[in-house]
mmCIF file of C-alpha atoms in Angstrom:
data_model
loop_
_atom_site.group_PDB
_atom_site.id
_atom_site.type_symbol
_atom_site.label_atom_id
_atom_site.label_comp_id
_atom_site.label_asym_id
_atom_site.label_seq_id
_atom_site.Cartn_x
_atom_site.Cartn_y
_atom_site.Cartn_z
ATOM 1 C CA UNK A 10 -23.547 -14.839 -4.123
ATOM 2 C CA UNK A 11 -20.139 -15.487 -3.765
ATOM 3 C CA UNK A 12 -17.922 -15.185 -0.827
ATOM 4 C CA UNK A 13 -16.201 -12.360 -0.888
ATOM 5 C CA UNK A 14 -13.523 -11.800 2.251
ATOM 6 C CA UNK A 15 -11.483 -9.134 0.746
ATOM 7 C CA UNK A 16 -13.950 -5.900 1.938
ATOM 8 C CA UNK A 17 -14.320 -7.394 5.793
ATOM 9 C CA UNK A 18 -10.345 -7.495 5.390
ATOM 10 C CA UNK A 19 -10.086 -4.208 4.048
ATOM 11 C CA UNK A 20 -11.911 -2.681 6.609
ATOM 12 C CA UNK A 21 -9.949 -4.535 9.503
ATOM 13 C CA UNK A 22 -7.219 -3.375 7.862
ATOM 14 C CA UNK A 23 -8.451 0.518 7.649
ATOM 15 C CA UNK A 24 -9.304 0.096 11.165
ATOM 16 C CA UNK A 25 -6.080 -1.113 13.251
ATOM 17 C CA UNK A 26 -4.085 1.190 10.486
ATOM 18 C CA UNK A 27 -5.936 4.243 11.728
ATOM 19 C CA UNK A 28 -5.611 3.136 15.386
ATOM 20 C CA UNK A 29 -1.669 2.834 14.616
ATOM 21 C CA UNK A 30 -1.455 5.696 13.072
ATOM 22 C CA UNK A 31 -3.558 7.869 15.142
ATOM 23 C CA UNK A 32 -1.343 6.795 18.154
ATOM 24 C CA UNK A 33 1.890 7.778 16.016
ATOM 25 C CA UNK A 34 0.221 11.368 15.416
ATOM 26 C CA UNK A 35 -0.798 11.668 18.434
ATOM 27 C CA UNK A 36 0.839 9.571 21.252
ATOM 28 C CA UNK A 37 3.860 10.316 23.073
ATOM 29 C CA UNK A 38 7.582 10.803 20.666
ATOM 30 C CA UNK A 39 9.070 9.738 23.983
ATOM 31 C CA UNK A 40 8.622 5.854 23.158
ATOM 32 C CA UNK A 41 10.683 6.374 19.681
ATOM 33 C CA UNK A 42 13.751 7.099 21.409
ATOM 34 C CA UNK A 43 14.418 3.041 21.643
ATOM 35 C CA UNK A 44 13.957 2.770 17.660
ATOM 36 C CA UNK A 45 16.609 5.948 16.800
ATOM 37 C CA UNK A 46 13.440 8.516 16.512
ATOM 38 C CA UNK A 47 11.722 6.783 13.720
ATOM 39 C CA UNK A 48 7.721 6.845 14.533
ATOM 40 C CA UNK A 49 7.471 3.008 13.513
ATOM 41 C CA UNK A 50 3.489 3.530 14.450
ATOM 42 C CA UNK A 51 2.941 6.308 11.785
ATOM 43 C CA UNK A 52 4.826 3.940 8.977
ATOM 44 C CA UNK A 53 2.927 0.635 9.717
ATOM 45 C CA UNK A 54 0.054 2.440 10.354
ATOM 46 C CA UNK A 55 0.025 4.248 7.267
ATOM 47 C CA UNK A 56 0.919 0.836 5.312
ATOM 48 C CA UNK A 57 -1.965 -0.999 6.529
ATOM 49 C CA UNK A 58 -4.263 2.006 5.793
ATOM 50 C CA UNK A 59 -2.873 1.519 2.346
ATOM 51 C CA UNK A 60 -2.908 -2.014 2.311
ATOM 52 C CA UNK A 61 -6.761 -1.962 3.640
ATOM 53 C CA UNK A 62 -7.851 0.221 0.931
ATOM 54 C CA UNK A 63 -6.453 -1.603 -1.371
ATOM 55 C CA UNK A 64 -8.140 -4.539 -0.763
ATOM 56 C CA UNK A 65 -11.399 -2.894 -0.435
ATOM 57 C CA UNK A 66 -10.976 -1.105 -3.934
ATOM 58 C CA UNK A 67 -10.606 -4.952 -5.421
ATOM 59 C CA UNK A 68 -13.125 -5.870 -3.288
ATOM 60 C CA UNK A 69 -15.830 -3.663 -4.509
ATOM 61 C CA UNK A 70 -15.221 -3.742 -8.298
ATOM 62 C CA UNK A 71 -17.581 -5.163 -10.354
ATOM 63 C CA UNK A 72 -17.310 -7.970 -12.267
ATOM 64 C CA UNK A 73 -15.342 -10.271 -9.612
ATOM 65 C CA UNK A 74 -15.649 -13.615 -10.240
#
């Protein structure tokens, strides 16, 4: 069986994007004031959610090599 890093990736991924973003949602809009009101922790968070399910649709194709 080969080695296969791209789902444990994924999933890290998935998990610090939903921390990130769940602290955008929810967290105080206080701390955006410093960044012109832009929730930077809903973007990235969203983009690694993205990014992590990404990786674990390649992941858990078959036929990998």
């Amino acid at each position: 069986m080969p080695l296969d890093i791209r789902i444990p990736i994924g999933l890290m991924f998935v998990l610090m994007g939903g921390l990130l973003a769940g602290y955008g949602l929810l967290g105080s809009h206080d701390v955006y004031v410093r960044s012109l009101g832009i929730n930077v922790n809903l973007i990235w968070g969203t983009v690694l959610l993205l990014c992590g399910g990404f990786f674990i649709v390649l992941g858990s194709r078959p036929g990998r090599a």
